[in-house]
Amino acid sequence: MKIIIHRGSHEIGGTCIQLATVNTTILLDLGLPLSPQSKELDVGTLKPDAVLISHSHQDHYGLIDQLDNGVPIHIGKLAKSLIDVTRIFLGNALHANTFSTYSSWQPFTVGDFTITPYLMDHSAVDAFGFLIEAEGKKIYYSGDFRATGRKHQLFDYMVKKPPRDIDLLFLEGTMLQRNSDAFPKEESVEVNILETVRRQKNISFIISSSQNIDRIVSAYRACKQAGKLLVIDIYTAWILEQVRHVSTSIPAIDRDEVRVYADYGFDKRLKEQPDYFGDFRRRLYRHRVKWHELLASPADYLYFGRMSSFRKIQAFRGDNPVNVIYSQWEGYLKGTNKDYFGAEQIAAMRHDPQVNFVHAHTSGHATVEHLKLFAAALQAKRLVPVHTAFGDSYKDLFGDSVVVLRDGEMLEI
C-alpha cells in the first residue's frame, strides 16, 4: 500500500491523506486549510475512487466541491445533515457530490479497502476515526478526537479494547504545544458558565459554535441550574433538531428553559424552503422570544451567539456589565473581521469596562497525556504525525515507531 500526505503533515487543518493499493485509491478527508500560508492543493489531479470524511469541520471536508461530482463521498449521516444546514442558512446550494453515509462500527468496502468507522469524542458531533484494511495491512486514522468531552466513554472504551495488529497509526497532534489546565474537561466549562450567569444583573452572551453540541448542553444545564432561559437562534435550533435524531436528551426548542430569537435572515431561509423544513417554523414560533422581552428583563437570559453577535451585545451595554463568555479557541480573537466577522469587535470587548469578559473553553482535541494513552493502546508498528504543527517533536513523545513524513512524500507499507 502506498501512502501520501498531500497536506497536514506539519499543519493543523486542510488535512488530505491518500492511500492506494494496486486497484483502489482513497482519500482520508479533503479539508480547507486554516492558514493563508498553507500549500495549495490541486484537487483535480488527485482522482480518488472515494473520499472518507471524518467529521463536519471545514478543515476536513471543505474542498469536496472541487472534486468530480461522481466521486463517492463517505460521511456520517448526521455530519452530512450538519454540512447541509450550513449551506442552506448561508443561502448556498447543497453540494452536488455523490454522498454515501456510514454508521459506527459497521464495516463497508471501497474497492480493495475495508473501512470500519469508530465514533470518537470531539467538539464536532458525529466525528469518526477509521480502521482501514487492505493488502494484509491495517491502518488507523485518528481523525480529530479528545478524551474530555461528554462522550469521553468512547475514548475510554477505545483504550481498553483497541483494534489490534495496527501497522500504521495516523495520529493528530493539535494540542502538542497547548494545554487545557484552566478547563480540563467540558464539565469545568459548565461550572464557569453557571457561576457567571447565576450572578448576572444584565444579559449574558456565550460566543461559541452552534455545531459544538457539548457546549450547548453545558449552557443549557447551567441555565437550568441558575433559573435562566437559554436563547438560541434559528440556525442553532435547526442543528439541534438534526441531533435529536440520534439523541433524545439534546436540549431542543421544546424544553422549558429554551427560547428562540428569530432573526429576519434566518427566518427568510425557513420561508424559502418549506418542503425542506416542514413544520419546523410553526413549532419554533411557539417558543419565540422577542427583542423587547430581552430588553425588558435581560438578567433572565443567556444568549448563545457567535462573533457576529457583537451588535446585539452592544445594545445591552449600560449600568450593569454585559457578560460575554468567550467559549472557543482564543486564536480567533487575533483575526480580523475578514477572517471571522465580528472578531475585532469581540476582541475589543476584553478591555471594555461595560463588559465582563469571561473565557470558558476546553479544546476539542486530545492533550499530550491522552495522545500517549491512545498510542500506547493501539501499539502501532509505525506512528505518523498529522494535523499538527509539531510533527518533528513526535519522536520525543512517542518513541522509535514514529515516521515523520513531509507533504507529498510517499511511504510504502
Coordinates of C-alpha atoms in Angstrom, one line a residue:
M1 CA 0.0 0.0 0.0
K2 CA 1.3 3.5 -0.9
I3 CA 0.7 6.4 1.4
I4 CA 1.0 10.2 0.6
I5 CA 0.0 13.0 2.9
H6 CA -0.9 15.7 0.5
R7 CA -1.4 18.2 3.2
G8 CA -1.5 18.1 7.0
S9 CA 1.9 16.6 7.9
H10 CA 3.1 19.8 9.5
E11 CA 0.0 22.0 9.9
I12 CA -3.4 22.0 11.6
G13 CA -6.3 21.8 9.2
G14 CA -6.5 21.2 5.5
T15 CA -6.0 17.5 6.0
C16 CA -5.8 15.3 3.0
I17 CA -4.2 11.8 3.1
Q18 CA -4.0 9.4 0.2
L19 CA -4.0 5.6 0.4
A20 CA -3.5 3.5 -2.7
T21 CA -3.5 -0.2 -3.5
V22 CA -2.8 -1.6 -6.9
N23 CA -6.5 -1.2 -7.8
T24 CA -8.0 1.5 -5.5
T25 CA -7.2 5.0 -4.3
I26 CA -9.0 6.7 -1.4
L27 CA -8.5 10.0 0.4
L28 CA -8.8 10.5 4.2
D29 CA -10.5 13.9 4.5
L30 CA -10.2 16.7 2.0
G31 CA -10.1 19.8 4.1
L32 CA -10.0 23.6 3.7
P33 CA -6.7 24.9 5.1
L34 CA -6.8 27.2 8.1
S35 CA -3.6 29.1 7.4
P36 CA -3.1 31.5 4.4
Q37 CA 0.4 30.2 4.2
S38 CA -0.8 26.7 3.6
K39 CA 0.4 24.8 0.5
E40 CA -2.1 25.0 -2.4
L41 CA -3.6 21.6 -3.3
D42 CA -4.7 20.9 -6.8
V43 CA -7.7 18.6 -6.1
G44 CA -8.4 18.0 -9.7
T45 CA -5.2 16.0 -10.1
L46 CA -6.0 13.5 -7.2
K47 CA -8.5 11.3 -9.0
P48 CA -9.5 9.1 -6.0
D49 CA -12.1 6.3 -6.1
A50 CA -13.7 7.6 -2.9
V51 CA -13.2 10.1 -0.1
L52 CA -13.7 9.4 3.6
I53 CA -14.8 12.4 5.6
S54 CA -14.2 12.1 9.4
H55 CA -16.5 14.9 10.6
S56 CA -18.2 18.2 9.7
H57 CA -15.5 20.7 10.3
Q58 CA -14.5 22.5 7.2
D59 CA -10.8 21.9 7.7
H60 CA -11.7 18.2 7.0
Y61 CA -14.3 18.5 4.2
G62 CA -14.2 22.0 2.8
L63 CA -12.7 21.1 -0.6
I64 CA -15.0 18.4 -1.7
D65 CA -16.8 20.7 -4.1
Q66 CA -13.6 20.7 -6.2
L67 CA -13.9 17.0 -6.8
D68 CA -15.6 15.4 -9.8
N69 CA -19.2 15.0 -8.6
G70 CA -19.2 11.3 -9.4
V71 CA -16.5 10.5 -6.8
P72 CA -18.3 9.0 -3.8
I73 CA -18.0 10.9 -0.5
H74 CA -18.5 8.6 2.6
I75 CA -19.6 10.5 5.7
G76 CA -21.6 10.1 8.8
K77 CA -25.3 10.6 8.4
L78 CA -25.6 13.3 11.0
A79 CA -22.4 15.0 9.8
K80 CA -23.9 15.2 6.3
S81 CA -27.0 16.9 7.7
L82 CA -24.9 19.5 9.5
I83 CA -23.0 20.3 6.3
D84 CA -26.3 20.8 4.6
V85 CA -27.6 23.1 7.4
T86 CA -24.6 25.4 7.0
R87 CA -25.1 25.6 3.2
I88 CA -28.8 26.3 3.4
F89 CA -28.5 29.1 6.0
L90 CA -25.7 30.7 4.1
G91 CA -28.0 30.8 1.1
N92 CA -25.8 28.4 -0.9
A93 CA -26.9 25.4 -3.0
L94 CA -26.3 21.9 -1.4
H95 CA -23.1 20.1 -2.5
A96 CA -23.6 18.3 -5.8
N97 CA -21.3 15.5 -4.8
T98 CA -22.4 11.9 -4.6
F99 CA -22.8 11.0 -0.9
S100 CA -22.9 7.7 0.9
T101 CA -23.4 7.5 4.7
Y102 CA -21.8 5.1 7.1
S103 CA -22.6 4.0 10.7
S104 CA -20.5 3.5 13.8
W105 CA -18.5 0.2 13.9
Q106 CA -20.2 -1.0 10.7
P107 CA -17.6 -2.0 8.1
F108 CA -18.0 -1.1 4.5
T109 CA -15.9 -1.6 1.4
V110 CA -14.4 0.7 -1.2
G111 CA -12.6 -1.4 -3.9
D112 CA -9.7 -3.2 -2.1
F113 CA -10.3 -1.3 1.2
T114 CA -12.5 -2.4 4.1
I115 CA -13.2 0.5 6.4
T116 CA -14.6 0.4 9.9
P117 CA -15.7 3.8 11.4
Y118 CA -15.1 4.4 15.1
L119 CA -17.2 7.1 16.7
M120 CA -14.9 9.5 18.7
D121 CA -15.3 12.2 21.3
H122 CA -14.7 15.5 19.6
S123 CA -16.2 19.1 19.7
A124 CA -17.9 18.2 16.4
V125 CA -20.8 15.7 16.9
D126 CA -20.6 12.6 14.6
A127 CA -16.8 12.6 14.4
F128 CA -15.0 9.3 13.5
G129 CA -11.7 7.6 13.3
F130 CA -11.2 4.9 10.7
L131 CA -9.8 1.4 10.8
I132 CA -8.7 0.8 7.2
E133 CA -7.7 -2.7 5.9
A134 CA -6.2 -3.7 2.6
E135 CA -3.5 -5.9 1.1
G136 CA -3.0 -7.6 4.5
K137 CA -2.2 -4.2 6.3
K138 CA -4.2 -2.3 8.9
I139 CA -4.1 1.5 9.2
Y140 CA -5.9 3.5 11.9
Y141 CA -6.7 7.2 11.2
S142 CA -7.5 9.0 14.4
G143 CA -9.3 12.0 12.8
D144 CA -9.8 14.7 15.5
F145 CA -10.6 13.4 19.0
R146 CA -10.4 14.1 22.7
A147 CA -11.0 12.3 26.0
T148 CA -12.6 15.1 28.0
G149 CA -16.0 15.8 26.4
R150 CA -19.4 14.4 27.2
K151 CA -18.6 11.4 25.1
H152 CA -15.4 10.6 26.8
Q153 CA -16.5 7.0 27.3
L154 CA -15.7 6.5 23.6
F155 CA -12.1 7.2 24.3
D156 CA -12.1 5.0 27.5
Y157 CA -13.5 2.1 25.5
M158 CA -11.0 2.6 22.7
V159 CA -8.1 2.5 25.1
K160 CA -9.5 -0.6 26.9
K161 CA -10.4 -2.5 23.7
P162 CA -8.4 -1.1 20.8
P163 CA -8.1 -2.6 17.3
R164 CA -5.2 -5.0 17.2
D165 CA -2.2 -5.5 14.9
I166 CA -2.1 -2.0 13.6
D167 CA 0.6 -1.5 11.0
L168 CA 0.4 2.3 10.9
L169 CA -1.4 5.0 13.0
F170 CA -2.1 8.5 11.7
L171 CA -2.3 10.5 15.0
E172 CA -3.5 14.1 15.3
G173 CA -1.5 16.5 17.5
T174 CA -3.3 19.8 17.7
M175 CA -2.6 20.2 21.4
L176 CA 1.2 19.5 21.3
Q177 CA 2.2 23.0 22.4
R178 CA -1.0 23.9 24.2
N179 CA -2.7 22.9 27.5
S180 CA -6.2 22.9 28.9
D181 CA -5.3 23.3 32.5
A182 CA -7.8 26.1 33.1
F183 CA -10.7 24.0 31.8
P184 CA -9.6 20.4 31.6
K185 CA -13.0 19.0 30.6
E186 CA -16.4 20.0 29.4
E187 CA -17.9 19.9 32.9
S188 CA -15.5 22.6 34.1
V189 CA -16.8 24.9 31.3
E190 CA -20.3 24.2 32.5
V191 CA -19.3 25.2 36.1
N192 CA -17.8 28.5 34.9
I193 CA -20.9 29.3 32.8
L194 CA -23.1 28.6 35.8
E195 CA -21.1 30.8 38.1
T196 CA -21.3 33.6 35.6
V197 CA -25.0 33.5 34.8
R198 CA -26.0 32.9 38.4
R199 CA -24.6 36.3 39.4
Q200 CA -25.6 38.3 36.4
K201 CA -27.5 41.6 36.6
N202 CA -27.6 42.0 32.9
I203 CA -27.8 39.6 30.0
S204 CA -25.0 37.1 29.3
F205 CA -23.8 36.1 25.8
I206 CA -21.8 33.0 25.1
I207 CA -19.7 33.1 22.0
S208 CA -19.3 29.6 20.5
S209 CA -20.0 27.4 17.6
S210 CA -23.6 26.2 17.0
Q211 CA -22.2 22.8 16.0
N212 CA -20.4 22.4 19.3
I213 CA -23.3 20.3 20.9
D214 CA -21.4 19.7 24.1
R215 CA -21.1 23.5 24.6
I216 CA -24.8 24.0 24.0
V217 CA -25.6 21.3 26.6
S218 CA -23.2 23.0 29.1
A219 CA -25.0 26.3 28.5
Y220 CA -28.4 24.6 28.9
R221 CA -27.5 22.8 32.1
A222 CA -26.1 26.0 33.6
C223 CA -29.3 27.9 32.7
K224 CA -31.4 25.1 34.2
Q225 CA -29.5 25.2 37.5
A226 CA -29.4 29.0 37.7
G227 CA -33.1 29.5 36.8
K228 CA -32.2 31.3 33.5
L229 CA -33.5 30.9 29.9
L230 CA -31.2 29.9 27.1
V231 CA -31.8 31.9 23.9
I232 CA -30.7 30.3 20.6
D233 CA -31.2 31.5 17.0
I234 CA -33.0 29.6 14.3
Y235 CA -29.8 28.2 12.8
T236 CA -28.8 26.6 16.2
A237 CA -32.4 25.4 16.7
W238 CA -32.4 23.6 13.4
I239 CA -29.0 22.0 14.2
L240 CA -30.4 20.7 17.5
E241 CA -33.4 19.3 15.5
Q242 CA -30.9 17.2 13.5
V243 CA -29.0 16.0 16.5
R244 CA -32.3 14.9 18.1
H245 CA -32.5 12.1 15.5
V246 CA -29.6 10.4 17.3
S247 CA -30.1 11.6 20.9
T248 CA -33.3 12.5 22.6
S249 CA -31.5 14.1 25.5
I250 CA -30.5 17.1 23.4
P251 CA -32.0 20.4 24.7
A252 CA -34.1 21.4 21.6
I253 CA -36.7 24.1 21.2
D254 CA -39.5 22.3 23.2
R255 CA -37.5 22.4 26.5
D256 CA -39.0 24.8 29.1
E257 CA -35.6 26.6 29.5
V258 CA -35.1 27.3 25.8
R259 CA -36.3 30.2 23.7
V260 CA -35.6 31.1 20.1
Y261 CA -34.8 34.5 18.8
A262 CA -36.0 34.8 15.2
D263 CA -33.5 36.9 13.1
Y264 CA -35.0 38.0 9.8
G265 CA -32.3 36.5 7.7
F266 CA -32.6 33.0 9.2
D267 CA -36.4 33.2 9.2
K268 CA -36.3 34.0 5.5
R269 CA -34.5 30.8 4.8
L270 CA -37.3 28.8 6.5
K271 CA -39.9 30.5 4.4
E272 CA -37.9 30.0 1.2
Q273 CA -37.7 26.2 1.6
P274 CA -40.9 24.9 3.3
D275 CA -40.5 21.4 1.8
Y276 CA -37.1 21.1 3.5
F277 CA -38.1 22.5 6.9
G278 CA -41.6 21.0 7.1
D279 CA -43.5 22.2 10.2
F280 CA -40.3 23.4 12.0
R281 CA -41.1 27.1 11.6
R282 CA -44.6 26.7 13.1
R283 CA -43.2 24.8 16.1
L284 CA -40.4 27.2 16.5
Y285 CA -42.6 30.2 16.9
R286 CA -44.3 28.7 19.9
H287 CA -41.0 29.2 21.7
R288 CA -40.0 32.5 20.3
V289 CA -38.7 35.4 22.4
K290 CA -38.9 38.9 21.0
W291 CA -36.3 41.6 21.3
H292 CA -38.4 43.8 23.6
E293 CA -38.7 40.9 26.0
L294 CA -34.9 40.5 26.2
L295 CA -34.6 44.3 26.8
A296 CA -37.3 44.2 29.5
S297 CA -35.6 41.6 31.7
P298 CA -32.1 40.9 30.4
A299 CA -30.9 39.2 33.6
D300 CA -33.2 36.3 32.8
Y301 CA -31.3 35.2 29.7
L302 CA -28.2 33.6 28.4
Y303 CA -27.9 34.2 24.6
F304 CA -26.0 31.6 22.7
G305 CA -24.3 33.6 19.9
R306 CA -21.2 33.8 17.8
M307 CA -18.7 36.5 16.8
S308 CA -21.3 38.2 14.6
S309 CA -23.5 38.8 17.7
F310 CA -21.5 41.9 18.6
R311 CA -24.2 44.3 17.6
K312 CA -26.7 42.5 19.9
I313 CA -24.2 42.7 22.8
Q314 CA -23.6 46.4 22.3
A315 CA -27.4 47.0 22.6
F316 CA -27.3 45.9 26.3
R317 CA -24.3 48.0 27.4
G318 CA -25.4 50.1 30.4
D319 CA -25.0 50.5 34.2
N320 CA -24.6 46.7 34.7
P321 CA -21.9 45.0 32.7
V322 CA -22.9 42.5 29.9
N323 CA -21.3 39.1 30.5
V324 CA -19.5 37.9 27.3
I325 CA -18.5 34.3 27.8
Y326 CA -15.9 33.6 25.1
S327 CA -16.1 29.8 24.6
Q328 CA -13.9 28.9 21.7
W329 CA -10.3 28.9 20.7
E330 CA -8.6 32.2 21.7
G331 CA -6.7 32.3 18.5
Y332 CA -9.8 33.6 16.7
L333 CA -9.6 36.8 18.6
K334 CA -6.3 37.6 16.8
G335 CA -8.1 37.5 13.5
T336 CA -9.7 40.3 11.5
N337 CA -13.3 40.8 10.5
K338 CA -12.3 39.5 7.1
D339 CA -11.2 36.2 8.8
Y340 CA -14.1 35.9 11.2
F341 CA -16.8 38.5 11.0
G342 CA -17.0 40.3 14.4
A343 CA -13.6 39.1 15.6
E344 CA -12.3 42.7 16.0
Q345 CA -15.3 43.9 18.0
I346 CA -15.4 40.8 20.3
A347 CA -11.7 41.1 20.9
A348 CA -12.1 44.8 21.9
M349 CA -14.6 43.8 24.5
R350 CA -11.9 42.3 26.6
H351 CA -11.0 45.9 27.6
D352 CA -14.5 47.4 27.7
P353 CA -15.5 48.4 31.3
Q354 CA -19.1 47.8 30.4
V355 CA -18.4 44.2 29.5
N356 CA -17.4 41.4 31.9
F357 CA -15.3 39.3 29.5
V358 CA -15.0 35.6 30.6
H359 CA -13.0 32.9 29.0
A360 CA -14.5 29.4 29.4
H361 CA -13.4 26.8 26.8
T362 CA -12.0 23.3 26.6
S363 CA -10.4 22.0 23.5
G364 CA -12.0 19.5 21.0
H365 CA -8.6 17.8 20.8
A366 CA -6.6 15.4 22.9
T367 CA -4.0 16.5 25.3
V368 CA -0.5 15.1 25.1
E369 CA -1.3 12.8 28.0
H370 CA -4.3 11.4 26.2
L371 CA -2.4 11.1 22.9
K372 CA 0.2 8.9 24.7
L373 CA -2.5 6.7 26.2
F374 CA -4.1 6.3 22.8
A375 CA -0.8 5.5 21.0
A376 CA 0.1 3.0 23.8
A377 CA -3.2 1.2 23.5
L378 CA -3.0 0.8 19.7
Q379 CA 0.7 -0.2 19.7
A380 CA 1.1 0.5 16.0
K381 CA 4.3 -0.6 14.2
R382 CA 4.5 2.9 12.7
L383 CA 3.1 6.2 14.1
V384 CA 2.8 9.1 11.6
P385 CA 2.0 12.7 12.7
V386 CA -0.9 14.5 11.1
H387 CA -3.0 17.6 11.9
T388 CA -0.2 19.1 13.9
A389 CA 2.3 21.9 13.6
F390 CA 4.9 20.0 15.6
G391 CA 5.4 16.7 13.9
D392 CA 9.1 16.8 14.4
S393 CA 8.6 16.5 18.2
Y394 CA 6.7 13.2 18.0
K395 CA 9.8 11.0 18.3
D396 CA 10.5 12.5 21.7
L397 CA 6.9 11.8 22.9
F398 CA 6.1 8.5 21.2
G399 CA 9.4 6.8 20.6
D400 CA 11.1 5.0 17.7
S401 CA 7.9 3.9 16.0
V402 CA 7.4 7.5 14.7
V403 CA 7.8 8.1 11.0
V404 CA 7.7 11.8 10.1
L405 CA 6.5 12.4 6.6
R406 CA 6.5 15.6 4.6
D407 CA 3.6 16.7 2.4
G408 CA 3.9 14.9 -0.9
E409 CA 6.4 12.3 0.3
M410 CA 5.5 8.6 -0.4
L411 CA 5.6 5.8 2.2
E412 CA 5.1 2.2 1.1
I413 CA 4.0 -0.4 3.7

